[in-house]
Short mmCIF file of C-alpha atoms and ligand atoms in Angstrom, two decimals:
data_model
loop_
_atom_site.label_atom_id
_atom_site.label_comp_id
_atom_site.label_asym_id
_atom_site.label_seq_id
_atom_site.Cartn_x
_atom_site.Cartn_y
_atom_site.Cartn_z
CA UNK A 1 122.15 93.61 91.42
CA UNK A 2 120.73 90.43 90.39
CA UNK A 3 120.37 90.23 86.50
CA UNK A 4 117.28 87.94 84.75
CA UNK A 5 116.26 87.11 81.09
CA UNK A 6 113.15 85.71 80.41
CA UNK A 7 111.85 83.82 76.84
CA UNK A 8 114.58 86.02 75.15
CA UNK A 9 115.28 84.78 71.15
CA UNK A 10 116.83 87.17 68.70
CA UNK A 11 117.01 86.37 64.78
CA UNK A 12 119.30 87.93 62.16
CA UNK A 13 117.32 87.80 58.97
CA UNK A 14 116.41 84.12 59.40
CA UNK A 15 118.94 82.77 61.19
CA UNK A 16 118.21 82.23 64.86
CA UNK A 17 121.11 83.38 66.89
CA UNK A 18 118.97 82.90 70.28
CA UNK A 19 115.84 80.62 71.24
CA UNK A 20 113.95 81.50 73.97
CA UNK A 21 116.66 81.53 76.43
CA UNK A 22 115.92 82.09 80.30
CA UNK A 23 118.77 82.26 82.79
CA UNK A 24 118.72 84.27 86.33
CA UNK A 25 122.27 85.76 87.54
CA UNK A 26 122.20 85.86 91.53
CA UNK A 27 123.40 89.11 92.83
CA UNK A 28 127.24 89.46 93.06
CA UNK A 29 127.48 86.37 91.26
CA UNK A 30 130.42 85.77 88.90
CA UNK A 31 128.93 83.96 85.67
CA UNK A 32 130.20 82.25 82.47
CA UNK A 33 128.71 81.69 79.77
CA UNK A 34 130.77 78.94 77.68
CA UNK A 35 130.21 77.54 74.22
CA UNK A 36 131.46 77.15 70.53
CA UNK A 37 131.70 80.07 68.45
CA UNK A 38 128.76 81.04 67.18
CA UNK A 39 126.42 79.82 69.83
CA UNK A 40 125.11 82.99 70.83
CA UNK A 41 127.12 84.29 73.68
CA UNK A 42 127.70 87.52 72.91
CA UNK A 43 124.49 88.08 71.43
CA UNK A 44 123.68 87.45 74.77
CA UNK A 45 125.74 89.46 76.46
CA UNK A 46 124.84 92.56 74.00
CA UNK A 47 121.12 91.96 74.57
CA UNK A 48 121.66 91.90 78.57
CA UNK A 49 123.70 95.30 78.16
CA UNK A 50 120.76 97.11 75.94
CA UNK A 51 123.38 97.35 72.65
CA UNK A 52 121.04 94.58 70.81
CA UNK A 53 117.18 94.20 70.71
CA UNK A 54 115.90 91.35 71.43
CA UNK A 55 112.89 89.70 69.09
CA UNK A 56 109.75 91.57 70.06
CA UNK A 57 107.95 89.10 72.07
CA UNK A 58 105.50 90.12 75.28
CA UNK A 59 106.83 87.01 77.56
CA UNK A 60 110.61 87.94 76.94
CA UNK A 61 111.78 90.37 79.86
CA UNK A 62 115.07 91.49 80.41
CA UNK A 63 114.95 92.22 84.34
CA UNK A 64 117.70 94.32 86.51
CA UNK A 65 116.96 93.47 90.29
CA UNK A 66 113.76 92.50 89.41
CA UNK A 67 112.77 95.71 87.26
CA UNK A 68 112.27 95.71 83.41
CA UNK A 69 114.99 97.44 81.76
CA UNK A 70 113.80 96.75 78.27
CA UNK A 71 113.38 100.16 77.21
CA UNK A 72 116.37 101.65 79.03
CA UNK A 73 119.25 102.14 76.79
CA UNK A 74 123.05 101.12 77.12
CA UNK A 75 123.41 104.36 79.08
CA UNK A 76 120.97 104.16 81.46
CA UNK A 77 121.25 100.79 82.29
CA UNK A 78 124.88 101.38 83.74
CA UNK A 79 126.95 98.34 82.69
CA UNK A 80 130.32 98.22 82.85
CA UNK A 81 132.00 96.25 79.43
CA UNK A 82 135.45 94.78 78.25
CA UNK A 83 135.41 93.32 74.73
CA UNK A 84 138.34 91.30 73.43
CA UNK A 85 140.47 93.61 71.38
CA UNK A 86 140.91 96.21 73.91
CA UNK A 87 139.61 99.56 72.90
CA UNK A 88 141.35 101.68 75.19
CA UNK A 89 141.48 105.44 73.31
CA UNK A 90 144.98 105.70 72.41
CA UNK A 91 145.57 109.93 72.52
CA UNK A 92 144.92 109.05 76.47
CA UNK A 93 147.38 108.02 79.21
CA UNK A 94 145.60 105.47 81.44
CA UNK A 95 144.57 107.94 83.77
CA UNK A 96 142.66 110.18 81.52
CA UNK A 97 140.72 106.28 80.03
CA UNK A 98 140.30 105.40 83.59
CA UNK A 99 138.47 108.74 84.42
CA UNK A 100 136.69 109.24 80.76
CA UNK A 101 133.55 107.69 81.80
CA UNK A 102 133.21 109.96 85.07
CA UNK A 103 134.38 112.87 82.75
CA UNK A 104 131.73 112.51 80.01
CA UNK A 105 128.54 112.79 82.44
CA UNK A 106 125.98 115.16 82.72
CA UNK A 107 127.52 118.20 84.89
CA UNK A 108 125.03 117.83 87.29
CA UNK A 109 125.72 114.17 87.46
CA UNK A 110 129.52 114.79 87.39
CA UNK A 111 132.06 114.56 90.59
CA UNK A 112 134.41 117.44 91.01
CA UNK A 113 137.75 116.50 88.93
CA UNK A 114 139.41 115.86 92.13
CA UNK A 115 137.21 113.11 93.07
CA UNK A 116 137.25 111.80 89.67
CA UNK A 117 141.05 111.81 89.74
CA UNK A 118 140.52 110.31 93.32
CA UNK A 119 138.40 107.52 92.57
CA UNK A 120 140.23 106.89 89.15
CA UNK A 121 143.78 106.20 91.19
CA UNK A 122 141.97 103.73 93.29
CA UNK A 123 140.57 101.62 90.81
CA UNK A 124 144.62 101.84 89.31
CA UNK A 125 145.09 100.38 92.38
CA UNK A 126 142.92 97.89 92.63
CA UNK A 127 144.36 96.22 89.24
CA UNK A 128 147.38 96.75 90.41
CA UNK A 129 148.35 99.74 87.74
CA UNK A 130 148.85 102.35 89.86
CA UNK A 131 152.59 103.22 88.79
CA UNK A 132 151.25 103.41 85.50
CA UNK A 133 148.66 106.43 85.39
CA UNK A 134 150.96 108.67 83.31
CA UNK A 135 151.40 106.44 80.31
CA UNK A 136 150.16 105.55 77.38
CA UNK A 137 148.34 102.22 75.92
CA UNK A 138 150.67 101.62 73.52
CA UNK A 139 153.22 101.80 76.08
CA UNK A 140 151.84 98.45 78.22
CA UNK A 141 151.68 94.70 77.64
CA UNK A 142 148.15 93.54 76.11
CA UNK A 143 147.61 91.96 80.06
CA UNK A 144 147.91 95.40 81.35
CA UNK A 145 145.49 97.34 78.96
CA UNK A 146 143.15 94.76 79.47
CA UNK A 147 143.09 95.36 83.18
CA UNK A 148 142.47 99.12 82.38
CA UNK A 149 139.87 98.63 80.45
CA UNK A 150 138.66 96.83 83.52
CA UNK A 151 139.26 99.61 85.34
CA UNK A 152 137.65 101.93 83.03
CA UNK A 153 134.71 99.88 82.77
CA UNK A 154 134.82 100.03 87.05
CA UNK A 155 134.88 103.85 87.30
CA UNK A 156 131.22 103.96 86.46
CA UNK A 157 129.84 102.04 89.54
CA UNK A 158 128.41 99.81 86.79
CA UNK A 159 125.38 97.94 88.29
CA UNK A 160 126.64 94.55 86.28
CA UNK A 161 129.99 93.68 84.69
CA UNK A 162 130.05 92.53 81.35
CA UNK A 163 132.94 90.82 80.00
CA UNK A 164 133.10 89.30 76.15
CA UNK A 165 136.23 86.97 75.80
CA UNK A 166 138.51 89.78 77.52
CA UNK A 167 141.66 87.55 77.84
CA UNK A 168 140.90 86.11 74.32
CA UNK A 169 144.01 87.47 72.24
CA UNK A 170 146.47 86.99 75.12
CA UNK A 171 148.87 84.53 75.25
CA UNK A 172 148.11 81.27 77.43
CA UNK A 173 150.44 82.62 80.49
CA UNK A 174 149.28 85.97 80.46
CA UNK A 175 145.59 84.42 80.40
CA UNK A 176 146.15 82.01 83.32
CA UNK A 177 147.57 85.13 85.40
CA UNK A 178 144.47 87.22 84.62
CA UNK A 179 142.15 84.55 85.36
CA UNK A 180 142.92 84.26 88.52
CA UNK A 181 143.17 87.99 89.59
CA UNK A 182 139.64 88.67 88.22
CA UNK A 183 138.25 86.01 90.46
CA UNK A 184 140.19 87.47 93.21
CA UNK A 185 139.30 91.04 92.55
CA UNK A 186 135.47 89.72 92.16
CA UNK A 187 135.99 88.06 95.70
CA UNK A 188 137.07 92.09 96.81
CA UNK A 189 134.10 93.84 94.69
CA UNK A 190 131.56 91.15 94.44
CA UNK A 191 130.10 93.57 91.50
CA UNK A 192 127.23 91.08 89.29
CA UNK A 193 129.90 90.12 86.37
CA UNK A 194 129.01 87.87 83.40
CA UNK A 195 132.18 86.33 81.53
CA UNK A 196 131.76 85.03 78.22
CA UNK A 197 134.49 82.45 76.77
CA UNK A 198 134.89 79.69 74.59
CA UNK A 199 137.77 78.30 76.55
CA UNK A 200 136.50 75.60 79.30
CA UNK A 201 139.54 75.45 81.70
CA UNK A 202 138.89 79.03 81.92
CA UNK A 203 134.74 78.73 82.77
CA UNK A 204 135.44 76.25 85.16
CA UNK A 205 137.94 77.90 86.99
CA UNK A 206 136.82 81.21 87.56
CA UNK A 207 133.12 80.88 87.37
CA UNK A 208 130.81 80.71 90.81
CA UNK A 209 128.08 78.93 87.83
CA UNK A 210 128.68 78.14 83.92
CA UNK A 211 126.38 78.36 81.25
CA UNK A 212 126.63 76.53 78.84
CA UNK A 213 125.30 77.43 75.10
CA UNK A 214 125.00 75.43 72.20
CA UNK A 215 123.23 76.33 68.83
CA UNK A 216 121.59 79.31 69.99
CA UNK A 217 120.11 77.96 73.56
CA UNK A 218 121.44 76.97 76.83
CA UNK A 219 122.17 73.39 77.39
CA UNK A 220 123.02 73.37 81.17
CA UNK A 221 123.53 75.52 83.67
CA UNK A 222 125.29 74.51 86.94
CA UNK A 223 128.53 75.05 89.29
CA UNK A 224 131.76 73.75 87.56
CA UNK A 225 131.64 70.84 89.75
CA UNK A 226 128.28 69.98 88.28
CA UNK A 227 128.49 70.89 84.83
CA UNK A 228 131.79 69.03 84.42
CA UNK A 229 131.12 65.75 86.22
CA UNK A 230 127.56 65.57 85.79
CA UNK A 231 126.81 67.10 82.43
CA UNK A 232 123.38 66.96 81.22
CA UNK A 233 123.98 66.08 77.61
CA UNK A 234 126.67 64.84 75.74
CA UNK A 235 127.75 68.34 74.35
CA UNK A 236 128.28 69.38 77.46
CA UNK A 237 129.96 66.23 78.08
CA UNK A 238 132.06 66.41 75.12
CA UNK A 239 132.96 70.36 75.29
CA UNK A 240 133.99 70.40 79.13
CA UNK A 241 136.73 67.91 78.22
CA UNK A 242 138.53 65.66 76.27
CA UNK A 243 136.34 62.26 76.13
CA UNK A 244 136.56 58.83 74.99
CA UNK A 245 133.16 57.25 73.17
CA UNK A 246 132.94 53.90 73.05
CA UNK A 247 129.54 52.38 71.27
CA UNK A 248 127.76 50.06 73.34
CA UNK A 249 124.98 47.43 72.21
CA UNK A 250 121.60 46.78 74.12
CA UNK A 251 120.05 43.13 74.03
CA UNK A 252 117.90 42.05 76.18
CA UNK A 253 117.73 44.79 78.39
CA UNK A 254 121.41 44.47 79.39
CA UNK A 255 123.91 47.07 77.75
CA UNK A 256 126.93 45.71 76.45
CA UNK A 257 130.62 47.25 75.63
CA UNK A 258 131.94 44.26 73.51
CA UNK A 259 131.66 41.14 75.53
CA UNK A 260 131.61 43.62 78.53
CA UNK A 261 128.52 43.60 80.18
CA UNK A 262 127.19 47.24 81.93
CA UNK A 263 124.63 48.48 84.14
CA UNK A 264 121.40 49.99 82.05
CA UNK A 265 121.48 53.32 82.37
CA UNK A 266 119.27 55.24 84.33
CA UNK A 267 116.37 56.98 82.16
CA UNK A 268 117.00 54.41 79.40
CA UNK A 269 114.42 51.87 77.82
CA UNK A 270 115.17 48.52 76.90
CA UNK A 271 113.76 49.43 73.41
CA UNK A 272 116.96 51.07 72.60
CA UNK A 273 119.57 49.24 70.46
CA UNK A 274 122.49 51.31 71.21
CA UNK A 275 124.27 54.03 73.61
CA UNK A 276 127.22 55.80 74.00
CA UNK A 277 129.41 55.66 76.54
CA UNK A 278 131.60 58.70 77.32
CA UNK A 279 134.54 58.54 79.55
CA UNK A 280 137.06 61.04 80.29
CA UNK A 281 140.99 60.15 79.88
CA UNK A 282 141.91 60.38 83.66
CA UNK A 283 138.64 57.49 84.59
CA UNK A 284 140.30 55.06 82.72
CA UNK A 285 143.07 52.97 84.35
CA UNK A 286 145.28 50.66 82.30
CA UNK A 287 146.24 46.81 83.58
CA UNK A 288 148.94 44.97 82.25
CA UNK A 289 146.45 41.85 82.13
CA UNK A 290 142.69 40.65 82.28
CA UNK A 291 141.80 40.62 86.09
CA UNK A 292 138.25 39.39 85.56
CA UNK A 293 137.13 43.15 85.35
CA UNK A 294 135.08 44.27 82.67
CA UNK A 295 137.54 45.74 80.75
CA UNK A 296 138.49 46.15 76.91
CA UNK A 297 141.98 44.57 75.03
CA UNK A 298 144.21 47.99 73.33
CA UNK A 299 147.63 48.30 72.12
CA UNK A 300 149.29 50.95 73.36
CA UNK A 301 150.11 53.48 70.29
CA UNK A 302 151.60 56.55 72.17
CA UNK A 303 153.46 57.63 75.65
CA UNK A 304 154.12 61.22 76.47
CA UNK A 305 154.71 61.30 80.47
CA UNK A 306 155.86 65.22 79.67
CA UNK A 307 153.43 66.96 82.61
CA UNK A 308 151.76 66.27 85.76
CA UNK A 309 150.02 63.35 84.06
CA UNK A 310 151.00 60.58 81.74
CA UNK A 311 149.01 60.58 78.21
CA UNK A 312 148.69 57.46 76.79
CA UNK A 313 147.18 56.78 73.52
CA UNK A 314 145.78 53.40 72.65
CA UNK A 315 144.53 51.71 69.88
CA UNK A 316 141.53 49.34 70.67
CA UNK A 317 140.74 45.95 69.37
CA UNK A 318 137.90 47.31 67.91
CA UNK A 319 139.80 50.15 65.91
CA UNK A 320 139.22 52.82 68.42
CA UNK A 321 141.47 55.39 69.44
CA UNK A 322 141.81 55.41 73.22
CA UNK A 323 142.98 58.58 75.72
CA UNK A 324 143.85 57.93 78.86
CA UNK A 325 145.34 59.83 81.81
CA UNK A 326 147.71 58.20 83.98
CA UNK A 327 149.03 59.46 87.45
CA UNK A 328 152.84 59.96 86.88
CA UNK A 329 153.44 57.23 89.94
CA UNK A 330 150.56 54.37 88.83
CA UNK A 331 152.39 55.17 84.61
CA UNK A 332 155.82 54.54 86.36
CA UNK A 333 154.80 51.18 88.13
CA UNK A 334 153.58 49.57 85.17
CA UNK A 335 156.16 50.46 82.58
CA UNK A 336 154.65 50.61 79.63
CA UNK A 337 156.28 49.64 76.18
CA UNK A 338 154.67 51.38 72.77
CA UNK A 339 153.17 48.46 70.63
CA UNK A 340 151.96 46.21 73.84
CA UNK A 341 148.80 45.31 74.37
CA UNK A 342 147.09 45.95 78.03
CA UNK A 343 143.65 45.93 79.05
CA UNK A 344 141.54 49.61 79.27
CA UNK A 345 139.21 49.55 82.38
CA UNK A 346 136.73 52.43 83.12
CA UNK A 347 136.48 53.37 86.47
CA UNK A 348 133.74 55.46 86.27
CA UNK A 349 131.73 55.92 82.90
CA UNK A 350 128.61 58.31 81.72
CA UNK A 351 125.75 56.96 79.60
CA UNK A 352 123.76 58.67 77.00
CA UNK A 353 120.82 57.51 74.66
CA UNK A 354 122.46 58.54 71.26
CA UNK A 355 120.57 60.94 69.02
CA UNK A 356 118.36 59.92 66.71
CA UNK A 357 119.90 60.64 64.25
CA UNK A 358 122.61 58.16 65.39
CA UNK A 359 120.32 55.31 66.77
CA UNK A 360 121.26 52.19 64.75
P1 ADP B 1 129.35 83.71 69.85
O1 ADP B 1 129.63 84.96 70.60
O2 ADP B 1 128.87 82.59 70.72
O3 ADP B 1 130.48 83.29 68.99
P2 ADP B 1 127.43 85.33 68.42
O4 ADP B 1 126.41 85.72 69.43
O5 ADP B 1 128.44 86.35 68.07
O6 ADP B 1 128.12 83.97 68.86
O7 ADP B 1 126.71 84.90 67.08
C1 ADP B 1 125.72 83.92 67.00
C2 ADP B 1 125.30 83.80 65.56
O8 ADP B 1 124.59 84.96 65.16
C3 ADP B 1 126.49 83.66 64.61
O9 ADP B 1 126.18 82.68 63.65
C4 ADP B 1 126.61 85.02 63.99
O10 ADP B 1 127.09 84.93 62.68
C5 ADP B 1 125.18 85.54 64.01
N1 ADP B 1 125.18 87.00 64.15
C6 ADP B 1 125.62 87.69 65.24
N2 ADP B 1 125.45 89.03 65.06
C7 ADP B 1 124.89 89.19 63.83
C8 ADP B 1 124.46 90.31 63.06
N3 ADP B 1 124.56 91.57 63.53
N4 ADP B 1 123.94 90.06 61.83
C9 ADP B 1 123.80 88.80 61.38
N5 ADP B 1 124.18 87.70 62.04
C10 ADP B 1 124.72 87.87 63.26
MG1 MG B 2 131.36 86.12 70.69
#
């Protein structure tokens, strides 16, 4: 079931906590939408699920395989949700909350309560529960409940997933390990799922596309691959991954980084007076000297070679601080002292015409 929203903008009183965002969500895609707390996510997600109204509006259009839902309600739109704190119902072992949904429909609608028993055991199954039907919540880790409230959000045949920040509370290992069973149980089910988060590695790493929001709108949507190495703003830029700015001057249509001349950017005029130059920590390489490669003097201020990279912070001549990523075997060849100085070369760098607000 492919999911669409069209011009959609909500307001609270008269703060805008949505403008006019558009986004369509292939069928059996697995979605993220990533951003900073308070950008509008689950707003979002609560408008795409029929729990929020939108702004009334005649272009906005919330669209289910192509059909207007916008008068359906929660019920009869058929999602399936997890929120972050899990609300599994407590008086219930996890085979009654698996089943509730089934057990709560119309009788008509209803399957015998050996199917629903049936179909309940299988979806244990699926997230790997099923030695666990006859307890209670309080009786599992916070990992396990939230894969029953996946589960119980499954036993509906829901025609789109909708997940807000369902690893959120977890701990970091317990997070990973979910991560990467939900893409795999995705790959099994391939049911239309939209994941909100605020946590990056996560996005990138489970998501067939992210979204990313910002301030109520979507800055850029676009695989992983895209969003993080080509990212269409510096936001995106800057929330994907740590970052280095540097400040670069333009004269005479030639951009300069110090005394180190650089390619104009694309898109940029030669009426600008400044840019900024993002690089992330691991496109930097260090060199014990000046090699005739543009490259900028730093003393090194930090080591800490604890994990499958080096960090090394820096402190550059011109008062910056400077991250950079080393492999473990290039940081071991060059031997590094704290308090030396060594020469900072990007090997790859991104451009961006600052903000007005910043132009000098
Ligand atoms: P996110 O999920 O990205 O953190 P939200 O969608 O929850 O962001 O919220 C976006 C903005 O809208 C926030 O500033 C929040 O305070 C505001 N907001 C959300 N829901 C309401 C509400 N029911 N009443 C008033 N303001 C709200
Ligand atoms: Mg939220």
């Amino acid at each position: 079931m492919s999911l669409e929203v069209q011009h959609v903008s909500k307001t609270f009183g008269n703060y805008q906590a949505l403008r006019d965002v558009n986004l369509k969500i292939e069928d059996g895609e697995l979605i993220t939408l990533l951003g900073p707390s308070g950008s509008g996510k689950t707003t979002l997600l609560r408008i795409m699920a029929g729990l929020e109204e939108p702004d009334r509006n005649p272009e906005t259009k919330i669209l289910f395989h192509g059909f207007d839902v916008a008068t359906q309600g929660v019920g009869e739109r058929q999602v399936g949700f997890v929120f972050q704190h899990y609300a599994l119902f407590r008086h219930m072992s996890v085979l009654e909350n698996v089943s509730f949904g089934l057990k709560v429909r119309p009788r008509a609608e209803r399957p015998s309560n050996s199917e629903i028993r049936e179909r309940a055991m299988k979806l244990l199954k699926l997230v790997q529960l099923d030695g666990f039907a006859g307890r209670y919540p309080v009786q599992l880790s916070g990992g396990q409940r939230q894969r029953v409230a996946l589960a119980r959000a499954l036993a509906i045949e829901p025609k789109v997933l909708l997940l807000d920040e369902p690893f959120g509370a977890l701990d970091a290992k317990v997070r990973q390990g979910l991560r990467d069973w939900l893409r795999r149980l995705h790959d099994e089910i391939h049911v239309t799922t939209v994941l909100v988060t605020h946590d990056q590695e996560e996005a990138l790493e489970v998501a067939d596309r992210v979204v990313v929001m910002n301030k109520a709108t979507v800055e850029q949507v676009g695989s992983p691959e895209q969003v993080f190495h080509h990212p269409s703003s510096e936001f995106v830029m800057d929330f994907l991954g740590r970052t280095n700015v540097f400040h670069a001057r333009i004269a005479n249509g030639q951009a300069w980084l110090n005394d180190m001349p650089l390619e104009m950017p694309v898109g940029m005029t030669s009426k600008a007076h400044a840019a900024h130059i993002y690089v992330r920590p691991h496109e930097l390489d260090i060199e014990r000297h000046a090699n005739g490669q543009p490259a900028l003097p730093a003393s090194v201020t930090r080591i800490n070679p604890a994990g499958a990279i080096a960090k090394i912070g820096l402190l550059g001549s011109d008062g910056a601080d400077i991250q950079v990523d080393l492999p473990l075997e290039r940081f071991e060849s060059l031997r590094l002292i704290v308090g030396e100085t060594v020469y900072v070369s990007p090997k790859k760098m991104r451009v961006f015409a600052p903000e007005p607000e910043y132009a000098i």
